[in-house]
CSV table of C-alpha atoms in Angstrom, one decimal:
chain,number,residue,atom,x,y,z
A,29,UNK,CA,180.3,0.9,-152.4
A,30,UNK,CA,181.2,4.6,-153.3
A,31,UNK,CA,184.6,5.7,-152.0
A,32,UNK,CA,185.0,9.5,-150.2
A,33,UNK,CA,187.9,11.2,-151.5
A,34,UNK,CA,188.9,11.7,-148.0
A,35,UNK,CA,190.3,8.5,-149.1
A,36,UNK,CA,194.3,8.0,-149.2
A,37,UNK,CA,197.2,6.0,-150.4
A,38,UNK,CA,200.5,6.7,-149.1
A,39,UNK,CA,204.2,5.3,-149.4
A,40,UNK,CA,205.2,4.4,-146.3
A,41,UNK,CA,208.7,2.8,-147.4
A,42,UNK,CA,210.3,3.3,-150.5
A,43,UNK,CA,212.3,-0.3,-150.8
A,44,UNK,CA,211.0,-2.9,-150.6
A,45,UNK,CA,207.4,-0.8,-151.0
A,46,UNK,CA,205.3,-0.8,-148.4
A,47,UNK,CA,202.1,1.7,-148.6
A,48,UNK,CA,199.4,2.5,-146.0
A,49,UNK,CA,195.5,3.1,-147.6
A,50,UNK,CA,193.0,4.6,-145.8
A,51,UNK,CA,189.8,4.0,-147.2
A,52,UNK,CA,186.5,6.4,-145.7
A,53,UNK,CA,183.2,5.2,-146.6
A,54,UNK,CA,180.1,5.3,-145.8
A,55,UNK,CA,177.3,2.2,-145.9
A,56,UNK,CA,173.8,0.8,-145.3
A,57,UNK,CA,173.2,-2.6,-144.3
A,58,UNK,CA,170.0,-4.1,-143.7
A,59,UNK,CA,169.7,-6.6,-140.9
A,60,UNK,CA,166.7,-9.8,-141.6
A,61,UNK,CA,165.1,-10.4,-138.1
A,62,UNK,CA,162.4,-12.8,-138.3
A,63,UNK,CA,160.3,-12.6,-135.3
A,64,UNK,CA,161.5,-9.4,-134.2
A,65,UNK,CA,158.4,-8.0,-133.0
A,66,UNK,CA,159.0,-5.5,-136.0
A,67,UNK,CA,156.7,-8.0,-138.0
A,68,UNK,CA,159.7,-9.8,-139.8
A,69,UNK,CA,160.4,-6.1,-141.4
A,70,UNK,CA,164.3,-6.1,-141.9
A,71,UNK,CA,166.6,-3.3,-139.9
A,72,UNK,CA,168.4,-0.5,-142.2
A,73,UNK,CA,170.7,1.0,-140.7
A,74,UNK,CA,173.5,3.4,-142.1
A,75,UNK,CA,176.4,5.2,-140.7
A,76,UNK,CA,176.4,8.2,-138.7
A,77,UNK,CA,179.8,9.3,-139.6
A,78,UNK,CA,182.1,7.8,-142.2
A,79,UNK,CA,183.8,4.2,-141.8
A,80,UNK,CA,187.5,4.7,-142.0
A,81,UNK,CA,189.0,1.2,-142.6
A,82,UNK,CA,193.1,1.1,-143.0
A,83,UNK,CA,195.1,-1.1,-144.7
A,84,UNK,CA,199.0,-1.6,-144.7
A,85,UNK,CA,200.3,-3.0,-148.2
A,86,UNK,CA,203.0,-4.5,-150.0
A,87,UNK,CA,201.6,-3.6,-153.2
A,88,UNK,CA,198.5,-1.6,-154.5
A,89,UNK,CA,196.0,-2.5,-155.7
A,90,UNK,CA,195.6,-4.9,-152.5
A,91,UNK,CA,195.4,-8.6,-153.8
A,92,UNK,CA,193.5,-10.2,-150.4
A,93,UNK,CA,194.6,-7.6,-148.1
A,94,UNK,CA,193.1,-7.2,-144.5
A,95,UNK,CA,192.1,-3.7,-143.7
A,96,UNK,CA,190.9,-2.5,-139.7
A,97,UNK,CA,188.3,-0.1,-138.6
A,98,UNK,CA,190.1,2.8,-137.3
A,99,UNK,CA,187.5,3.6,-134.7
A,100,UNK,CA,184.4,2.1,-133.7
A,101,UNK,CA,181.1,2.6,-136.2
A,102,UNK,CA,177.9,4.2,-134.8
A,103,UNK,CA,175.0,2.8,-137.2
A,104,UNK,CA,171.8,4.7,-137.2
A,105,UNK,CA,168.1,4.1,-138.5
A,106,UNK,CA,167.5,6.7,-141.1
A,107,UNK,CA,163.8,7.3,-139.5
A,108,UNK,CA,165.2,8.3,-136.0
A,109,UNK,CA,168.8,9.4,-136.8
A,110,UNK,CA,169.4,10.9,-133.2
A,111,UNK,CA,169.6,7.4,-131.8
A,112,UNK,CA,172.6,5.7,-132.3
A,113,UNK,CA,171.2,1.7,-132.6
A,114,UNK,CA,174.2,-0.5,-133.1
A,115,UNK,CA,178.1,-0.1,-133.2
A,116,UNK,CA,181.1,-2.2,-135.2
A,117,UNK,CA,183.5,-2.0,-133.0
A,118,UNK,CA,185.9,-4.3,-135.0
A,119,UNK,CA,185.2,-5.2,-139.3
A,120,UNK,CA,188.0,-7.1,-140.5
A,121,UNK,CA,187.8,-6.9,-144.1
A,122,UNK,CA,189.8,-8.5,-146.8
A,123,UNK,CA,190.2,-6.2,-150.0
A,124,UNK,CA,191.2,-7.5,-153.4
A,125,UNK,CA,192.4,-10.9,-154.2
A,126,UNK,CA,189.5,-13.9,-154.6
C-alpha cells in the first residue's frame, strides 16, 4: 500500500503526547462473485479520489491503533471510471500492533 505525501503526523498535545495521523491513500480491491452473471469474473474496483483515514495516537508508530475514514469512499471500475459502483462509508482499520 503506497502512502501520498499528502500524508501527516501532527502533535496534538505535548504532555502526555498525543498525536493525530492522517493517512491519504489510494487502493484497488477486487471483489470474488461467483455467480454474478459476470461469469464468476472478480470486480476491481479502485478509488476515485484518495482514502483519507485518521488516526488519534498516544505514540507513533501506532502499535494496534484504530484509524476512521474521514469521508465516505466512492470506488470505481477502471473500464467505466464515470460510474461510481460502490461506496465505504465507514473502514475501521487497525494500524500497527499484531
Amino acid at each position: 500500500m503506497d502512502v501520498d505525501p499528502k500524508s501527516l503526523l501532527r502533535i496534538t498535545q505535548s504532555f502526555p503526547p498525543k498525536f493525530e495521523n492522517i493517512m491519504v491513500l489510494s487502493f484497488t480491491m477486487v471483489i470474488e462473485q461467483p455467480g454474478n452473471g459476470n461469469g464468476g469474473e472478480p470486480q476491481i474496483l479502485t478509488t476515485k479520489d484518495p482514502a483519507k483515514l485518521i488516526g488519534t495516537l498516544t505514540q507513533y508508530p501506532p502499535k494496534g491503533d484504530l484509524y476512521q475514514l474521514q469521508n465516505p469512499v466512492d470506488l470505481i471500475d477502471l473500464e467505466n471510471p464515470d460510474t461510481v459502483v460502490a461506496t465505504l462509508q465507514k473502514l475501521p482499520v487497525k494500524i500497527g500492533g499484531l
